[in-house]
């Protein structure tokens, strides 16, 4: 079978920000065998970037060197009583709806996160309702060499938007523990969460979600609003007037506009409060030296 590798694929098509220059190579493996064979054949020096739904990414205007791997074909969902085994490419919103219909709760706090299972696990996605790690039983991943491994929750260290897997690994699936419950109650909890998001976050505009991590004991959104930056704009990149920790793309924003705007936010908040806001989004691709920190 012919391998699905596209050359110079515009990354703006694969990020919720709708921003990003071309990936030199963009590979959509058909399954674990295809991915494994590719990793085994690839020269060690080939840069590899694994992406999920692209909902937490700022990709540079100059694109990404090497190969971007997209696990869109990893769509298996297996249920075994209260355990779920999911492929990394499964989108969280559809999965949560399916689980609700089947009377399986426990993951409703992830409602509205526009990401994949793999991306959510890699970033330890979370809301005020909990972190994905809380429900995780194990993670299955491929090493850069192509070797397949499964790690149990207890063998992994999780932190705020991070987990410690070896460099260059591709998460291919994850196993979760769920809570059987009434389908109506689960659906109601999902609806409440979505309604809250619609009220407090600019979910209909292109963005990468929250730009900065919340500093200990405070909220980045509160600090940015207090600095008077709601609505601040560089090019088509704008600090959302609805939620100040979101930068939205009003049309033709470039990664360089977003980067200049988030640098301005960092400076202003540092001047006003002494707090150093840290990036929550991942920046990938060719940025000017020192941009990614
Ligand atoms: N706030 C402001 N101004 C704003 C936005 C927020 O004053 O413009 C204040 C709010 O009034 C509230 C506090 O800041 O007192 C916290 O705001 P919110 O409840 O909206 O939550 P958050 O801490 O800003 C976190 C996650 C979100 C997640 C929500 C809901 C982080 C960085 N953010 O936001 O995650 O959706 O809780 O659970 O942890 C993401 O990861 O991309 C993301 C959006």
XYZ file of C-alpha atoms and ligand atoms in Angstrom:
337
model
C 0.000 0.000 0.000
C 1.255 3.467 -0.830
C 2.299 5.498 2.197
C 0.325 8.735 2.834
C 3.170 11.278 2.852
C 2.442 14.815 1.641
C 5.199 17.287 0.807
C 5.052 20.933 1.937
C 1.692 20.471 3.624
C 0.379 23.816 4.978
C 0.133 23.435 8.757
C -2.569 26.137 8.882
C -4.881 23.302 7.761
C -3.985 21.260 10.823
C -4.109 23.800 13.659
C -7.161 25.317 15.352
C -5.317 28.688 15.204
C -5.451 28.309 11.367
C -1.820 29.454 11.392
C 1.412 27.761 10.312
C 3.715 27.404 7.312
C 4.443 24.132 5.497
C 5.636 20.881 7.018
C 8.455 19.491 4.849
C 6.779 16.078 5.058
C 3.386 15.275 6.559
C 2.808 11.603 7.281
C -0.538 9.998 8.128
C 0.230 6.386 9.097
C -2.530 3.869 8.385
C -1.867 2.054 11.671
C 0.832 0.938 14.111
C 2.557 -1.296 11.538
C 2.901 1.558 9.048
C 4.145 3.994 11.728
C 6.596 1.467 13.117
C 8.019 0.629 9.676
C 8.409 4.338 8.934
C 10.248 5.014 12.220
C 12.538 2.037 11.658
C 13.406 3.185 8.124
C 13.845 6.868 8.973
C 17.362 8.254 9.466
C 17.981 9.049 13.156
C 18.694 12.700 12.381
C 15.283 13.241 10.720
C 13.351 15.676 12.955
C 9.932 14.235 13.890
C 6.968 16.135 15.293
C 3.854 14.312 16.419
C 0.634 16.293 16.388
C -2.919 15.566 17.470
C -5.791 17.924 16.655
C -3.372 20.880 16.563
C -5.494 22.640 19.184
C -2.662 23.656 21.502
C -0.085 24.635 18.894
C 1.484 27.743 17.453
C 3.331 26.703 14.296
C 5.860 29.123 12.814
C 5.169 30.955 9.554
C 8.290 29.302 8.109
C 6.877 25.860 8.810
C 8.398 22.715 10.269
C 11.556 20.895 9.178
C 11.481 17.130 8.884
C 8.365 15.002 9.267
C 5.116 15.846 11.009
C 3.183 12.731 12.012
C -0.589 12.877 12.349
C -2.369 9.922 13.950
C -5.778 10.584 12.363
C -6.177 6.895 11.494
C -5.747 5.728 15.117
C -9.480 5.700 15.759
C -10.171 2.483 17.661
C -12.456 2.651 20.714
C -12.753 -0.528 22.797
C -14.834 -0.846 25.942
C -14.414 -3.566 28.502
C -16.935 -2.945 31.325
C -15.660 0.258 32.985
C -12.383 0.353 31.052
C -11.830 2.240 27.816
C -8.998 1.573 25.400
C -8.770 4.423 22.903
C -6.590 5.119 19.899
C -4.536 8.328 20.091
C -6.308 9.969 17.137
C -9.817 9.771 18.607
C -11.328 13.246 19.100
C -12.379 13.904 22.696
C -15.741 15.639 21.969
C -17.133 12.708 19.927
C -15.719 10.170 22.373
C -17.402 11.877 25.337
C -20.763 11.859 23.515
C -20.382 8.153 22.740
C -19.465 7.328 26.352
C -22.447 9.335 27.625
C -24.813 7.328 25.397
C -23.328 4.128 26.792
C -23.706 5.290 30.390
C -19.987 5.661 31.060
C -18.952 8.813 32.928
C -15.859 10.091 34.663
C -14.383 12.099 31.801
C -17.066 14.815 31.569
C -14.639 17.409 32.932
C -12.886 17.209 29.533
C -16.097 18.385 27.818
C -15.407 20.958 25.117
C -11.650 20.386 24.814
C -11.175 20.301 21.026
C -8.296 17.808 21.166
C -7.437 14.172 20.597
C -6.929 11.480 23.208
C -3.186 11.357 22.404
C -2.744 15.117 22.602
C -4.819 15.316 25.774
C -2.720 12.623 27.447
C 0.596 14.086 26.284
C -0.399 17.519 27.650
C -2.215 16.125 30.692
C -5.191 18.231 29.580
C -7.310 19.534 32.391
C -9.979 21.874 33.619
C -11.138 22.911 37.063
C -12.863 19.496 37.143
C -9.644 17.479 37.026
C -6.743 16.297 34.899
C -6.771 13.540 32.315
C -4.080 11.745 34.347
C -6.642 11.216 37.137
C -8.513 8.710 34.958
C -5.601 7.166 33.100
C -4.724 3.501 33.672
C -1.957 3.144 31.079
C -0.391 4.696 27.998
C 0.864 2.774 24.959
C 3.588 4.368 22.858
C 6.197 3.720 20.224
C 9.824 4.613 20.895
C 11.693 6.537 18.213
C 13.291 3.149 17.344
C 9.853 1.655 16.599
C 9.668 -0.472 19.797
C 6.164 -0.636 21.314
C 5.764 -0.135 25.069
C 2.967 0.209 27.608
C 3.397 2.105 30.856
C 1.007 1.997 33.772
C -0.136 5.184 35.472
C 2.047 4.497 38.540
C 5.171 4.368 36.353
C 4.621 7.852 34.902
C 5.160 11.249 36.530
C 2.519 13.832 35.601
C 2.587 17.575 36.168
C 0.725 20.691 35.107
C 0.264 20.157 31.347
C 3.057 17.595 31.162
C 3.972 13.941 31.508
C 7.438 12.397 31.465
C 7.685 9.989 28.523
C 11.090 9.562 26.815
C 11.948 12.081 24.037
C 10.707 11.243 20.580
C 7.994 8.789 21.630
C 4.633 8.594 19.857
C 1.625 7.929 22.071
C -0.578 5.547 20.065
C -3.269 4.744 22.622
C -4.423 5.133 26.205
C -6.522 3.223 28.700
C -8.952 4.919 31.098
C -11.070 3.936 34.068
C -14.677 5.134 33.760
C -17.671 5.381 36.108
C -20.926 3.726 35.047
C -23.746 6.254 35.513
C -27.143 7.272 34.118
C -26.700 8.423 30.460
C -29.012 11.419 31.079
C -26.953 12.615 34.050
C -23.689 12.285 32.130
C -25.159 14.170 29.142
C -26.430 16.889 31.489
C -22.956 17.363 33.018
C -21.462 17.628 29.521
C -24.098 20.194 28.524
C -23.381 22.300 31.631
C -19.678 22.316 30.886
C -20.222 23.292 27.266
C -22.606 26.079 28.274
C -20.015 27.472 30.690
C -17.345 27.372 27.986
C -19.590 29.136 25.486
C -20.184 31.893 28.038
C -16.583 32.363 29.142
C -14.403 31.378 26.162
C -14.296 32.448 22.477
C -14.913 28.897 21.248
C -16.190 29.940 17.804
C -13.025 31.811 16.851
C -9.712 30.326 15.741
C -7.357 30.045 18.724
C -5.125 27.598 20.565
C -7.073 27.779 23.822
C -5.299 29.268 26.810
C -1.954 30.796 25.865
C -0.350 30.841 29.321
C -0.332 28.490 32.284
C -2.014 29.823 35.375
C 0.642 31.011 37.838
C 0.409 29.433 41.315
C -2.600 30.808 43.188
C -3.767 33.094 40.383
C -5.258 33.045 36.868
C -3.382 34.291 33.802
C -6.688 35.600 32.380
C -7.255 37.764 35.453
C -3.727 39.214 35.323
C -3.946 39.979 31.583
C -7.338 41.651 31.992
C -6.032 43.681 34.955
C -3.142 44.858 32.734
C -5.775 46.373 30.422
C -4.914 44.126 27.499
C -8.323 42.735 26.525
C -8.856 43.584 22.865
C -5.147 44.454 22.282
C -4.219 43.597 18.718
C -1.203 43.055 16.477
C -2.215 42.410 12.870
C -5.106 39.976 13.042
C -3.993 38.517 16.395
C -6.193 39.779 19.221
C -6.408 39.269 22.984
C -9.954 37.962 23.310
C -12.306 40.513 24.873
C -14.202 37.523 26.331
C -11.301 35.663 27.990
C -7.964 37.443 28.241
C -5.876 34.244 28.282
C -7.038 33.471 24.732
C -5.426 35.037 21.683
C -7.736 34.724 18.686
C -7.008 34.831 14.969
C -9.421 37.400 13.506
C -8.635 36.340 9.945
C -5.134 36.436 8.548
C -2.996 36.457 11.703
C 0.557 35.189 11.297
C 2.513 33.278 13.920
C 4.818 36.319 14.143
C 1.821 38.535 15.055
C 0.739 36.088 17.763
C 4.282 35.853 19.099
C 4.692 39.664 19.224
C 1.354 39.951 21.023
C 2.132 37.295 23.608
C 5.569 38.875 24.214
C 3.808 42.188 24.817
C 1.437 40.487 27.281
C 4.331 38.873 29.134
C 6.175 42.202 29.426
C 3.157 44.141 30.630
C 2.151 41.549 33.218
C 5.776 41.342 34.438
C 5.990 45.157 34.757
C 2.650 45.374 36.567
C 2.892 42.399 38.894
C 6.377 40.817 38.699
C 4.755 37.555 37.533
C 6.456 35.679 34.650
C 3.708 34.038 32.599
C 4.799 30.719 31.108
C 3.564 29.397 27.765
C 0.859 26.784 27.961
C 0.756 26.356 24.179
C 3.478 24.444 22.362
C 5.466 26.403 19.810
C 6.800 24.301 16.979
C 8.782 24.991 13.846
C 11.397 27.542 12.987
C 11.086 30.544 15.309
C 13.726 33.201 15.813
C 16.354 32.290 18.409
C 15.149 32.729 21.966
C 11.473 32.920 20.960
C 10.553 29.585 22.480
C 10.997 29.831 26.237
N -10.656 35.843 34.542
C -10.610 37.212 34.384
N -10.556 37.726 33.126
C -10.544 36.940 32.033
C -10.582 35.543 32.177
C -10.625 35.003 33.450
O -10.610 37.965 35.367
O -10.493 37.487 30.925
C -10.738 35.283 35.885
C -12.077 34.582 36.097
O -13.073 35.476 36.492
C -11.759 33.575 37.167
C -10.299 33.217 36.889
O -9.776 34.264 36.068
O -11.819 34.156 38.437
C -10.163 31.865 36.176
O -10.852 31.924 34.931
P -11.617 30.642 34.296
O -12.569 30.091 35.272
O -12.106 31.081 32.968
O -10.521 29.549 34.131
P -8.994 29.630 33.675
O -8.155 29.365 34.866
O -8.739 30.897 32.922
C -8.734 27.086 33.142
C -7.945 26.367 32.071
C -8.782 26.283 30.805
C -10.097 25.574 31.094
C -10.833 26.384 32.171
C -12.174 25.807 32.550
C -5.524 26.875 32.283
C -4.423 27.742 31.814
N -6.734 27.143 31.780
O -8.910 28.418 32.656
O -8.037 25.531 29.856
O -10.882 25.486 29.931
O -9.998 26.456 33.350
O -12.013 24.639 33.261
O -5.297 25.981 33.090
C -6.646 25.451 27.907
O -5.963 24.637 28.520
O -6.388 25.805 26.742
C -7.788 26.052 28.592
C -8.513 26.975 28.019
